[in-house]
DNA sequence: TCCTACGATGGACAGAGTCCAAGTCAATAA
DNA sequence: TTATTGACTTGGACTCTGTCCATCGTAGGA
C-alpha cells in the first residue's frame, strides 16, 4: 500500500474503491498529472469511476494537505502528491515536463522590507524555466 | 500618448482604434487585469470592440514581449504591462491584490547544478504570498 | 444483518479561451 | 485623392477545465 493511502487511513478517511484508485494513481515522485490525466489512469483500473468523483477526491486531498495544486502554464491545474516536503518546480519550456527541485536558502530572504508594501509575507512559489536535456 | 503605444508605433505596429484602446487600458503600474477586465474597460471607450479582438491583441502584445502573462491563481490569466523591467509578484491570499516587487539577488543562484537535472535554466518566476495590510 | 450518513454518479452549467469565415479598413502606391 | 490589398476585426460556434446538484449506492457502525 502506498504511503499516501496509509496516511489517509490513519486519518480515518472513509475508504472506497474510487478513492483508493485515485490515491494509487497519485503515487510516486515527480508526478504532476492534470485532473483529466488522473481520471484517465483511474478509469483503466476502475472503468466506472466518474469525472466528478476524481475532482471531488482531488479537492479533498488538497484540503487535507496531502496533495498540492500546481499551475505552471495557466492551463489545467496539476496535482503533486509530494506536498509534505516543501519544494519548487523546474519546467521545460519545450515539452512542459516538470521536475521537483529543492533550492538552497530561504526564498523570502530576497524580498527586503521596503518591497513588502506592508504585507505579512508567508511563502513563495518559484517556477524555474528552461530546456530539458531532450529539448535543448 | 502612453509609453507602450509609442514603442508599438516605433515597431511599425499597424494602428487601429481597437489596438490603441487596448494599449491605453494597459497603461500604468501594478496593473494586472484579466482579459475580461481589459475588454470591459475597452468597451467603455469603444463600445463595439469584440472579445476576440481583445484576446488577439493581448496575445500579440505578449508575443512582442511588451506585456507579460501572469497566472497567480489558476483562474483567468492576468496581463502585466510592466514586462520590460524584470520583476516578481506579491499576492494577497485574502483579496487577491497583486503588487510588482523587485527582489534582490539572482533567483537562479538558489538552484545548484545537481538540482538542475541537466536542464538549461534560463529564468525563474516567483510568487510571494501573504496578507495585505487591509486583510491582515 | 440492517441503517444511514457519507460518497459516487452523470448531466447540466459556467468561465476562460480558441478558431474560423466573412466583412472592414489602414497604409501604400499611383 | 482614390484604388487596392493584405492585415485586422467581428461574432458565433466550439473546446477545455472545472463546479454544482439531485439522485443513487454503499462503507462501516449498531
Short mmCIF file of C-alpha atoms in Angstrom, two decimals, chain A:
data_model
loop_
_atom_site.label_atom_id
_atom_site.label_comp_id
_atom_site.label_asym_id
_atom_site.label_seq_id
_atom_site.Cartn_x
_atom_site.Cartn_y
_atom_site.Cartn_z
CA UNK A 1 0.00 0.00 0.00
CA UNK A 2 1.23 3.44 -0.81
CA UNK A 3 2.40 5.96 1.77
CA UNK A 4 -0.38 8.32 0.84
CA UNK A 5 -3.05 5.66 1.28
CA UNK A 6 -1.63 4.69 4.65
CA UNK A 7 -1.72 8.24 5.91
CA UNK A 8 -5.26 8.71 4.71
CA UNK A 9 -6.45 5.60 6.52
CA UNK A 10 -4.65 6.81 9.62
CA UNK A 11 -6.74 9.95 9.43
CA UNK A 12 -9.97 7.94 9.35
CA UNK A 13 -10.63 8.69 5.72
CA UNK A 14 -13.62 6.67 4.58
CA UNK A 15 -12.20 4.26 2.03
CA UNK A 16 -13.94 3.44 -1.22
CA UNK A 17 -12.62 1.75 -4.33
CA UNK A 18 -12.73 5.09 -6.15
CA UNK A 19 -10.70 6.94 -3.55
CA UNK A 20 -8.22 4.11 -3.36
CA UNK A 21 -7.64 4.21 -7.11
CA UNK A 22 -7.18 7.99 -7.16
CA UNK A 23 -4.69 7.79 -4.31
CA UNK A 24 -2.82 4.99 -6.07
CA UNK A 25 -2.62 6.93 -9.33
CA UNK A 26 -1.09 9.80 -7.38
CA UNK A 27 1.85 7.86 -6.02
CA UNK A 28 5.49 8.39 -6.87
CA UNK A 29 7.99 11.16 -7.38
CA UNK A 30 7.84 13.93 -9.97
CA UNK A 31 4.16 13.16 -10.57
CA UNK A 32 2.25 16.17 -11.86
CA UNK A 33 -0.94 14.96 -13.50
CA UNK A 34 -3.93 17.03 -14.56
CA UNK A 35 -7.35 16.05 -13.26
CA UNK A 36 -8.14 14.58 -16.66
CA UNK A 37 -4.97 12.52 -16.66
CA UNK A 38 -5.76 11.25 -13.19
CA UNK A 39 -9.21 10.32 -14.42
CA UNK A 40 -7.83 8.56 -17.50
CA UNK A 41 -5.49 6.44 -15.39
CA UNK A 42 -8.13 5.75 -12.79
CA UNK A 43 -10.53 4.54 -15.49
CA UNK A 44 -8.03 1.85 -16.53
CA UNK A 45 -8.36 0.28 -13.12
CA UNK A 46 -11.97 1.14 -12.38
CA UNK A 47 -13.87 1.81 -15.61
CA UNK A 48 -16.99 3.22 -13.95
CA UNK A 49 -15.26 5.98 -11.99
CA UNK A 50 -16.71 9.38 -12.85
CA UNK A 51 -15.03 12.65 -13.56
CA UNK A 52 -16.88 14.29 -10.67
CA UNK A 53 -15.51 11.78 -8.22
CA UNK A 54 -11.97 12.44 -9.38
CA UNK A 55 -12.48 16.18 -8.96
CA UNK A 56 -14.09 15.69 -5.54
CA UNK A 57 -11.33 13.42 -4.35
CA UNK A 58 -8.54 15.64 -5.64
CA UNK A 59 -10.15 18.64 -3.96
CA UNK A 60 -10.29 16.75 -0.71
CA UNK A 61 -6.70 15.62 -0.90
CA UNK A 62 -5.69 19.23 -1.44
CA UNK A 63 -7.75 20.35 1.58
CA UNK A 64 -6.08 17.68 3.67
CA UNK A 65 -2.69 19.00 2.60
CA UNK A 66 -1.71 15.65 1.11
CA UNK A 67 -1.56 16.88 -2.46
CA UNK A 68 -0.61 20.28 -3.84
CA UNK A 69 -2.11 22.11 -6.78
CA UNK A 70 0.43 23.38 -9.28
CA UNK A 71 -0.36 25.63 -12.21
CA UNK A 72 2.70 26.31 -14.29
CA UNK A 73 1.07 27.20 -17.57
CA UNK A 74 -2.31 28.79 -16.97
CA UNK A 75 -3.96 25.71 -18.40
CA UNK A 76 -5.23 22.77 -16.35
CA UNK A 77 -4.09 22.55 -12.75
CA UNK A 78 -1.72 19.72 -11.93
CA UNK A 79 -1.72 17.65 -8.79
CA UNK A 80 1.52 16.97 -6.95
CA UNK A 81 1.47 14.21 -4.32
CA UNK A 82 4.79 15.39 -2.91
CA UNK A 83 3.10 18.12 -0.83
CA UNK A 84 4.51 17.32 2.57
CA UNK A 85 8.08 18.16 1.60
CA UNK A 86 8.38 21.80 0.59
CA UNK A 87 9.78 22.13 -2.90
CA UNK A 88 9.69 24.18 -6.07
CA UNK A 89 9.32 23.30 -9.75
CA UNK A 90 11.55 23.27 -12.79
CA UNK A 91 9.56 23.35 -16.03
CA UNK A 92 10.78 22.68 -19.57
CA UNK A 93 9.64 25.43 -21.93
CA UNK A 94 9.78 22.93 -24.77
CA UNK A 95 7.85 19.86 -23.71
CA UNK A 96 6.36 21.04 -20.42
CA UNK A 97 7.87 18.29 -18.28
CA UNK A 98 8.06 19.23 -14.59
CA UNK A 99 10.69 18.24 -12.02
CA UNK A 100 10.52 18.81 -8.29
CA UNK A 101 13.56 20.78 -7.10
CA UNK A 102 14.88 21.86 -3.73
CA UNK A 103 16.61 25.26 -3.92
CA UNK A 104 19.02 26.27 -1.20
CA UNK A 105 18.35 29.19 1.13
CA UNK A 106 15.17 30.93 2.22
CA UNK A 107 13.31 32.32 -0.79
CA UNK A 108 11.74 35.02 1.41
CA UNK A 109 15.17 36.42 2.21
CA UNK A 110 15.34 38.05 -1.21
CA UNK A 111 12.38 40.33 -0.50
CA UNK A 112 13.50 43.32 1.59
CA UNK A 113 11.05 45.03 3.93
CA UNK A 114 10.60 48.06 1.69
CA UNK A 115 9.48 45.73 -1.09
CA UNK A 116 6.77 44.13 1.04
CA UNK A 117 4.30 47.02 0.94
CA UNK A 118 3.14 46.23 4.47
CA UNK A 119 2.20 42.66 3.56
CA UNK A 120 2.71 39.82 6.03
CA UNK A 121 4.62 37.56 3.66
CA UNK A 122 4.28 33.87 4.45
CA UNK A 123 5.61 31.94 1.49
CA UNK A 124 6.97 31.92 -2.02
CA UNK A 125 6.42 29.69 -5.03
CA UNK A 126 9.22 29.54 -7.55
CA UNK A 127 8.92 28.22 -11.08
CA UNK A 128 12.27 27.81 -12.77
CA UNK A 129 12.08 27.71 -16.55
CA UNK A 130 14.48 26.28 -19.06
CA UNK A 131 15.02 23.48 -21.54
CA UNK A 132 15.31 19.85 -20.55
CA UNK A 133 18.16 17.74 -21.98
CA UNK A 134 15.91 16.28 -24.70
CA UNK A 135 14.62 19.67 -25.85
CA UNK A 136 17.93 21.57 -25.66
#
